[in-house]
Short mmCIF file of C-alpha atoms in Angstrom, two decimals:
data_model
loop_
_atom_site.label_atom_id
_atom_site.label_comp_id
_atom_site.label_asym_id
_atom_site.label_seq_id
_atom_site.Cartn_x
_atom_site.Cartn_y
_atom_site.Cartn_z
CA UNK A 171 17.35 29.39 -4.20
CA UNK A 172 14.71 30.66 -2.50
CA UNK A 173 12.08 33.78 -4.40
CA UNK A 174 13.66 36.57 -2.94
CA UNK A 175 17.13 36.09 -3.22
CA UNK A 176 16.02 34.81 -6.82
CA UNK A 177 14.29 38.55 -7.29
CA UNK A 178 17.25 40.46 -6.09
CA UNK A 179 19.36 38.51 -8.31
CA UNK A 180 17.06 39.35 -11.17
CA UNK A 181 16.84 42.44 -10.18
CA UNK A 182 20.56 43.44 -9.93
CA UNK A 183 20.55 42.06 -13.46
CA UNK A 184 17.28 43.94 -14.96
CA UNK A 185 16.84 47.12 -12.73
CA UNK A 186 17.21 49.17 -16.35
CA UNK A 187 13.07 47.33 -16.47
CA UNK A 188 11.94 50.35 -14.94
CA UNK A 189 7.74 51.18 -14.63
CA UNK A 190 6.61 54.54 -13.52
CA UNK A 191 2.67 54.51 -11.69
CA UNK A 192 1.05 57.52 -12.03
CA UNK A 193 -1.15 57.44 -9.04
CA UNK A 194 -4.32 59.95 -8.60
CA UNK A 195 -5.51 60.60 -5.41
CA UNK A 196 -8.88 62.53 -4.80
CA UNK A 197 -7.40 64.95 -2.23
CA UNK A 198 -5.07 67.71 -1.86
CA UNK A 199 -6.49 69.89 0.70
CA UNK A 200 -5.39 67.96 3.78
CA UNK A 201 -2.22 67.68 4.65
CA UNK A 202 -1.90 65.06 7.35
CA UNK A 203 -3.75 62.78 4.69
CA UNK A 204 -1.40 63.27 2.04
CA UNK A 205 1.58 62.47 4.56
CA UNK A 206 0.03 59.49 5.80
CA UNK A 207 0.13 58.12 1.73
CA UNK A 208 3.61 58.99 1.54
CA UNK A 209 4.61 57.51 4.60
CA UNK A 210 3.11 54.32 3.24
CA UNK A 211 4.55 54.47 -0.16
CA UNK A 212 7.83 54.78 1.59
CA UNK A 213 7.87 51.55 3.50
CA UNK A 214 9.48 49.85 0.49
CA UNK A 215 12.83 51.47 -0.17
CA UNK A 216 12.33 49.99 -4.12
CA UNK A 217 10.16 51.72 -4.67
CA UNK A 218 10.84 55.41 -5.02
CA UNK A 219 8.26 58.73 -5.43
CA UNK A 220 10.48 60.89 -7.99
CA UNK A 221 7.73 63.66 -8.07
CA UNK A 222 4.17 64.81 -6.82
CA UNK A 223 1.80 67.22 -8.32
CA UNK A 224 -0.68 68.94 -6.12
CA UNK A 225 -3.32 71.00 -7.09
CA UNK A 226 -6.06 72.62 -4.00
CA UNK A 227 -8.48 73.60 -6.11
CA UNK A 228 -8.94 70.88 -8.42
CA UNK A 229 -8.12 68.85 -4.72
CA UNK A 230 -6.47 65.85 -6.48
CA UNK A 231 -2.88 65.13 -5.95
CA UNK A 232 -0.81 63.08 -8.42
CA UNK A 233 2.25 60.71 -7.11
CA UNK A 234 4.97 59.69 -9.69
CA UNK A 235 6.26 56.54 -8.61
CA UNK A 236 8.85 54.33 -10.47
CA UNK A 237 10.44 50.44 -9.69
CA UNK A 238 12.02 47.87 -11.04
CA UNK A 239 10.35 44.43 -12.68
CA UNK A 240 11.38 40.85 -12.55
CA UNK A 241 11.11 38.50 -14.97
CA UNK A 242 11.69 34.64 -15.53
CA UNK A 243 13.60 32.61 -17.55
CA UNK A 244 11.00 33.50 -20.09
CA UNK A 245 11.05 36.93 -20.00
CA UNK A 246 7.14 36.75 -18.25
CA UNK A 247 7.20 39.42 -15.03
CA UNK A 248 6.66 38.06 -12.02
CA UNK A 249 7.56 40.25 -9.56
CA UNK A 250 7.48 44.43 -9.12
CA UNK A 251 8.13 46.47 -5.38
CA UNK A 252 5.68 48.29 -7.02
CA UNK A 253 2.60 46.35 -6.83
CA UNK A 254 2.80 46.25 -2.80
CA UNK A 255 3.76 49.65 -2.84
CA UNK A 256 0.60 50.92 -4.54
CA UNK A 257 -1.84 48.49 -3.11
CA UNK A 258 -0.63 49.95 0.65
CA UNK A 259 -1.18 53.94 -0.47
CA UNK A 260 -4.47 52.92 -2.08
CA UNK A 261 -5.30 51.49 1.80
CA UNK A 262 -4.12 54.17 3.36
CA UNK A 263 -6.05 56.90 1.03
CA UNK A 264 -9.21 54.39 1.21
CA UNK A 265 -9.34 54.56 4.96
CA UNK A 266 -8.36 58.48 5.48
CA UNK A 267 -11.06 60.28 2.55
CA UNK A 268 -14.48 59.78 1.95
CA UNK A 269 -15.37 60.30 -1.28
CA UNK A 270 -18.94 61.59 -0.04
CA UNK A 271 -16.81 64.57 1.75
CA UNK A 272 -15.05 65.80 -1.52
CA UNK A 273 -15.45 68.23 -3.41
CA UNK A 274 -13.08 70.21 -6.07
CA UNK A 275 -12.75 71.94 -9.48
CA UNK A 276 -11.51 68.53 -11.28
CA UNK A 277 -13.78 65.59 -12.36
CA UNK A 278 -13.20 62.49 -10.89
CA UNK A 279 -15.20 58.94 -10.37
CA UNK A 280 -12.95 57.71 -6.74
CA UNK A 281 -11.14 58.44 -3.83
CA UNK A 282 -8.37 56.69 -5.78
CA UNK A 283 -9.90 58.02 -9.01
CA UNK A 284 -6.46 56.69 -11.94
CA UNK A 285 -3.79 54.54 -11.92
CA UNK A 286 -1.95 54.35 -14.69
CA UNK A 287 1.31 52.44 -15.49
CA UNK A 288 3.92 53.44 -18.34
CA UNK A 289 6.97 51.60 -18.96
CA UNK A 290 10.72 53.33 -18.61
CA UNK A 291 13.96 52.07 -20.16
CA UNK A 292 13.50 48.76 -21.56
CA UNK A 293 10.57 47.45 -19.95
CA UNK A 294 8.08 47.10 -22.18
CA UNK A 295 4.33 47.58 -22.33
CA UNK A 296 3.72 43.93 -21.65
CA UNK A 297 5.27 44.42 -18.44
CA UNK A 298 3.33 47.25 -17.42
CA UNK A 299 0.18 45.85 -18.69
CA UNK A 300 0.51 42.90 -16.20
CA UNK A 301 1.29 44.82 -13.10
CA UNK A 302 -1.75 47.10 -14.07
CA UNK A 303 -3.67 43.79 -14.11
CA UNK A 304 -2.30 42.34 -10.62
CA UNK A 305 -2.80 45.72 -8.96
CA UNK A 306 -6.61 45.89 -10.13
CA UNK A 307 -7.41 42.19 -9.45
CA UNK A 308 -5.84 42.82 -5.97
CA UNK A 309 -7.74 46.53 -5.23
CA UNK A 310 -11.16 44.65 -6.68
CA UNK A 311 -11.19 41.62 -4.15
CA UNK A 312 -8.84 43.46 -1.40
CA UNK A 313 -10.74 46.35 -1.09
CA UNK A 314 -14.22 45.88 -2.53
CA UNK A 315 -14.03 49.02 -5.00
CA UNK A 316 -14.77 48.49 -8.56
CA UNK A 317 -12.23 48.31 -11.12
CA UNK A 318 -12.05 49.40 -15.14
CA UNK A 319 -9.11 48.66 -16.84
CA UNK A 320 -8.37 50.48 -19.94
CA UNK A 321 -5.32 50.75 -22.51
CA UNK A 322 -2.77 48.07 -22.99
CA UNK A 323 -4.33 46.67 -19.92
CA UNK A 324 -7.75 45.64 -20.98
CA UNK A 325 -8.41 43.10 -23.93
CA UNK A 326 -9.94 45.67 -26.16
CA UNK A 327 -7.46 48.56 -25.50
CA UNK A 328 -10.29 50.96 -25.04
CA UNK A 329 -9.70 54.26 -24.24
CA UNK A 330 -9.97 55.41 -20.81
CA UNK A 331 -11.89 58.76 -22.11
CA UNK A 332 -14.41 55.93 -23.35
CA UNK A 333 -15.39 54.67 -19.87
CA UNK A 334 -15.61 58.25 -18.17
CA UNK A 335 -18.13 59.23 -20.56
CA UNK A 336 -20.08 55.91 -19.32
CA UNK A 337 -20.12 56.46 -16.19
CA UNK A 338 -20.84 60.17 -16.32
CA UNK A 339 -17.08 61.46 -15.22
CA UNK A 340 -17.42 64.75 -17.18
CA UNK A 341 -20.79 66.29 -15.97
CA UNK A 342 -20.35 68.72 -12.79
CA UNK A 343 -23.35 68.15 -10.46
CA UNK A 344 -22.05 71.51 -8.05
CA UNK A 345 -22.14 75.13 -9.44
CA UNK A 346 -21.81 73.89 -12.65
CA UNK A 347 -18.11 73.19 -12.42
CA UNK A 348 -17.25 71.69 -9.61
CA UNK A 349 -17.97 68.14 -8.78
CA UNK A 350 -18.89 67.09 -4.90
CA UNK A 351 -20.17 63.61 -3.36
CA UNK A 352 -20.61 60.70 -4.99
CA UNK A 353 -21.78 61.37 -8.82
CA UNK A 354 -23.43 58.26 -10.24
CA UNK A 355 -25.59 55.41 -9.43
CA UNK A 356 -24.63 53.06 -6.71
CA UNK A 357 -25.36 49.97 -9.00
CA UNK A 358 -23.23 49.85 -12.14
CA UNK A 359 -24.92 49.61 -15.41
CA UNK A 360 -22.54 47.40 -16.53
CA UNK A 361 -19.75 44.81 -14.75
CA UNK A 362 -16.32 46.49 -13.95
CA UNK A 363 -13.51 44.09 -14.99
CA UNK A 364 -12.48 43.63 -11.45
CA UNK A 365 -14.51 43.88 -7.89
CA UNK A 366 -18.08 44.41 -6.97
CA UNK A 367 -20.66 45.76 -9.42
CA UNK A 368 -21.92 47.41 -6.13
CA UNK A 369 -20.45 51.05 -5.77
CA UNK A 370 -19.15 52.26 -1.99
CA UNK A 371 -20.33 55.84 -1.77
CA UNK A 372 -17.07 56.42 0.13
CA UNK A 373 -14.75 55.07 -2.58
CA UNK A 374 -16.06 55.50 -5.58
CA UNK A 375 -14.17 53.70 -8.70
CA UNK A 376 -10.93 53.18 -9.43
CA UNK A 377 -9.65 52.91 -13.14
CA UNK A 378 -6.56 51.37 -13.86
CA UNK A 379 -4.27 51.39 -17.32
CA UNK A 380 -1.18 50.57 -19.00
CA UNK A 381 0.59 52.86 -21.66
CA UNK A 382 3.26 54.66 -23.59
CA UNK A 383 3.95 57.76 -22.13
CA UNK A 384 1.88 60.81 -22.39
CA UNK A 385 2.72 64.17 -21.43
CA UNK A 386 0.12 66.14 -19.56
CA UNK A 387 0.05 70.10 -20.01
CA UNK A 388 -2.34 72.57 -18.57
CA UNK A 389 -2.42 76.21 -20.31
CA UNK A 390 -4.42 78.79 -17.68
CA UNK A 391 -6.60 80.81 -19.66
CA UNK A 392 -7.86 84.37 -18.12
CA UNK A 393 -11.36 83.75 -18.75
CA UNK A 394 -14.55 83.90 -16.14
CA UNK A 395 -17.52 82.46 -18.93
CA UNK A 396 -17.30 78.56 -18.48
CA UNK A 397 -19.13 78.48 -22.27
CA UNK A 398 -16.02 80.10 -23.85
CA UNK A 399 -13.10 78.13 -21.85
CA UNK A 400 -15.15 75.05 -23.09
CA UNK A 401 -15.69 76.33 -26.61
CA UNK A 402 -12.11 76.56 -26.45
CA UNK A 403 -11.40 73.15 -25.10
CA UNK A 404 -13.58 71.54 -27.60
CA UNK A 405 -12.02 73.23 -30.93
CA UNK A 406 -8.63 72.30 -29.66
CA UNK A 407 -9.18 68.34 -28.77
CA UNK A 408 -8.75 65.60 -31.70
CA UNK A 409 -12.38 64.23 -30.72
CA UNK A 410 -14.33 67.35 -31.71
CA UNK A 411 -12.15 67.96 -34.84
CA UNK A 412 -8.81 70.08 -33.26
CA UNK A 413 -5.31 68.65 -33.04
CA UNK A 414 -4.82 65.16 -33.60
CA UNK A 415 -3.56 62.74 -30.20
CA UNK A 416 -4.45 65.89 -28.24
CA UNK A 417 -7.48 65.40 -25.47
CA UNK A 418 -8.21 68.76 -23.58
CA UNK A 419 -10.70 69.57 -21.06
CA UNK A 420 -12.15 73.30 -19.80
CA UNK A 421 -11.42 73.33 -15.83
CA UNK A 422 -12.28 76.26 -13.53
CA UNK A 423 -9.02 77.07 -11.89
CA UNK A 424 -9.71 80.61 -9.63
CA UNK A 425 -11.96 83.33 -9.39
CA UNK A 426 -11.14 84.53 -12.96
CA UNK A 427 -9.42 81.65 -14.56
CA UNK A 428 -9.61 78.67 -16.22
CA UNK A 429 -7.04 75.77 -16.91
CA UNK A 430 -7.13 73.80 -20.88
CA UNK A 431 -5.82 70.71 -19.35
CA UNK A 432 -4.46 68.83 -22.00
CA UNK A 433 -3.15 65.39 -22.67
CA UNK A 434 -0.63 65.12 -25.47
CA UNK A 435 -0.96 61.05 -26.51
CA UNK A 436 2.15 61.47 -29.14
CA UNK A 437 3.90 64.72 -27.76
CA UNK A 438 6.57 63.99 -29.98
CA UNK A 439 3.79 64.52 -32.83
CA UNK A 440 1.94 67.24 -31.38
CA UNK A 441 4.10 69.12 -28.55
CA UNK A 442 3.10 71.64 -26.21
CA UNK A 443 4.24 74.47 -28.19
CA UNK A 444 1.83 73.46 -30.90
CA UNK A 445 -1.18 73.02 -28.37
CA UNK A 446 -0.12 76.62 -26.42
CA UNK A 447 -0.24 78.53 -29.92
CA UNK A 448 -3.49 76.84 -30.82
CA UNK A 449 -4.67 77.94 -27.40
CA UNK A 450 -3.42 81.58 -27.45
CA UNK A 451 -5.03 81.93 -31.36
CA UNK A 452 -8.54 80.60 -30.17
CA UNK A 453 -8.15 82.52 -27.28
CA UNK A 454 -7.07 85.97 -29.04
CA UNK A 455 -10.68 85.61 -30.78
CA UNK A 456 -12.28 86.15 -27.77
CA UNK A 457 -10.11 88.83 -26.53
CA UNK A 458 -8.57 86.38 -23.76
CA UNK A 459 -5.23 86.53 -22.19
CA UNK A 460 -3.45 83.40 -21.81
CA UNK A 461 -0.52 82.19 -19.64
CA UNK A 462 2.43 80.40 -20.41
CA UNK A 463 1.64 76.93 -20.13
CA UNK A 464 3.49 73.99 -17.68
CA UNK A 465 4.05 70.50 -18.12
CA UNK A 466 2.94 68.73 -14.64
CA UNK A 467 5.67 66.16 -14.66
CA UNK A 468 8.97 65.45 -15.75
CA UNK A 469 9.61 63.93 -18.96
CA UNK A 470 10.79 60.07 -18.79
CA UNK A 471 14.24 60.47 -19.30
CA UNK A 472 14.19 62.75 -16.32
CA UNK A 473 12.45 60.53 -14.23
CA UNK A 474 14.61 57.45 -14.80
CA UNK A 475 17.49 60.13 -13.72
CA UNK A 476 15.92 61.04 -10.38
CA UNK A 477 14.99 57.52 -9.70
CA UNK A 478 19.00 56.04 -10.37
CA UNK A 479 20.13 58.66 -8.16
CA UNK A 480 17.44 58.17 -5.33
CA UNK A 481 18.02 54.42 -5.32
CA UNK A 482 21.63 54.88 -5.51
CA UNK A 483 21.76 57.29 -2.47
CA UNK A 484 19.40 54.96 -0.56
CA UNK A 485 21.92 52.38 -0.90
CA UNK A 486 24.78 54.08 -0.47
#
């Protein structure tokens, strides 16, 4: 039996192995672009994009794609549509943005600035730890772009947080909160875990991770001081003494507003309504309004809905 009659056997037999790739994208401001990455993550009809999340003034789009993974007679993967999928957007964003060109309200280190992989259904983290590590090793040599893995998919499991602070991801260098060009030196201070030490102005760095899933929740704050929205910010996260599993970060989001993007590591923990009231109370003290928060993706059992029914009408 040849491997890819083998795969589709194995795959007929293990599609509930699902992985979701979160993919960010450092643009969101030009449409033709952001076709021309969707046209290229749909050349593999396995492969399906269940949402997107685009945001113009932080210019940084989000793709939500999910797949199926093979494994052996041992239970070891060996096989995902997804890993061609994403290794063909990341081409097709690397040769359509420079990095040097880009500018926008969210903080970022590439062109192809996260890629994160979570595992669905009953794939586990092992899986998705190993694509995350075949994608990067791929994207490092392929592509000559420095790669940091983080999470389940680097030895350690540090935390992704952990590099960005390294490497400077959190300091605006335009208008004091905007972030434009390339950031940080061309030479790395230290050796990525896969590619070039050597840092292409154009395309920046690329982390890449494994997970569980986290939810991600922004809560718009009416607020035109950048000291208060990250006063704010900083009494709400874990690291600085706020809610435990709870990262947030002060982002300018308008003329008059500002965004407490948060990400909930255990939502089931601490949820959103928990991080909005915390929000609106810190808030109140500074005689702020603030909006109703949003989630900016589904929740897994949502997207393993959207991506059955996709698949099955692709097939069908």
């Amino acid at each position: 039996m040849d491997f890819d009659s083998s795969c589709e056997n194995k795959r007929t037999a293990n599609e509930s192995m699902l992985v979701c790739c979160m993919l960010y994208i450092s643009e969101a401001r030009n449409r033709a672009v952001l076709d021309l990455i969707e046209q290229a993550a749909r050349l593999d009809p396995e492969s399906v994009i269940v949402n997107k999340f685009e945001d113009r003034v932080y210019n940084r789009i989000r793709f939500t794609i999910v797949s199926y993974v093979v494994v052996d007679s041992t239970g070891s993967p060996i096989y995902s549509p997804l890993h061609q999928t994403v290794l063909t957007m990341v081409e097709a964003a690397y040769g359509a943005i420079n990095l040097e060109l880009h500018s926008g309200a969210h903080p970022r280190l590439g062109v192809v600035d996260d890629i994160v992989f979570h595992p669905l259904a009953r794939a586990s983290l092992d899986e998705a730890a190993w694509l995350a590590k075949t994608v990067a090793a791929d994207i490092g040599s392929r592509f000559q772009v420095p790669v940091f893995l983080y999470a389940a998919a680097h030895p350690t499991g540090r935390a992704p947080d952990t590099i960005r602070r390294e490497l400077g991801y959190y300091t605006p260098n335009f208008m004091g909160n905007q972030w434009a060009g390339w950031t940080i030196p061309e030479i790395l201070p230290g050796a990525p875990d896969e590619g070039p030490n050597h840092v292409s102005r154009t395309r920046g760095i690329v982390m890449i991770g494994a997970r569980p899933w986290v939810a991600l929740y922004n809560i718009p704050v009416v607020c035109t001081d950048v000291s208060t929205a990250r006063q704010i910010a900083r009494m709400v996260r874990a690291r600085d003494g706020g809610l435990p599993t709870v990262q947030a970060l002060a982002l300018v989001h308008g003329d008059d507003s500002f965004e407490i993007a948060c990400i909930l590591l255990e939502p089931n923990q601490v949820g959103a309504d928990r991080v909005q009231a915390e929000v609106e109370m810190l808030a109140a003290q500074e005689g702020l309004e603030v909006e109703k928060g949003y989630f900016t993706d589904f929740p897994p059992e949502m997207i393993v809905e959207k991506y059955m029914n996709l698949i099955s009408s692709r097939r069908d």
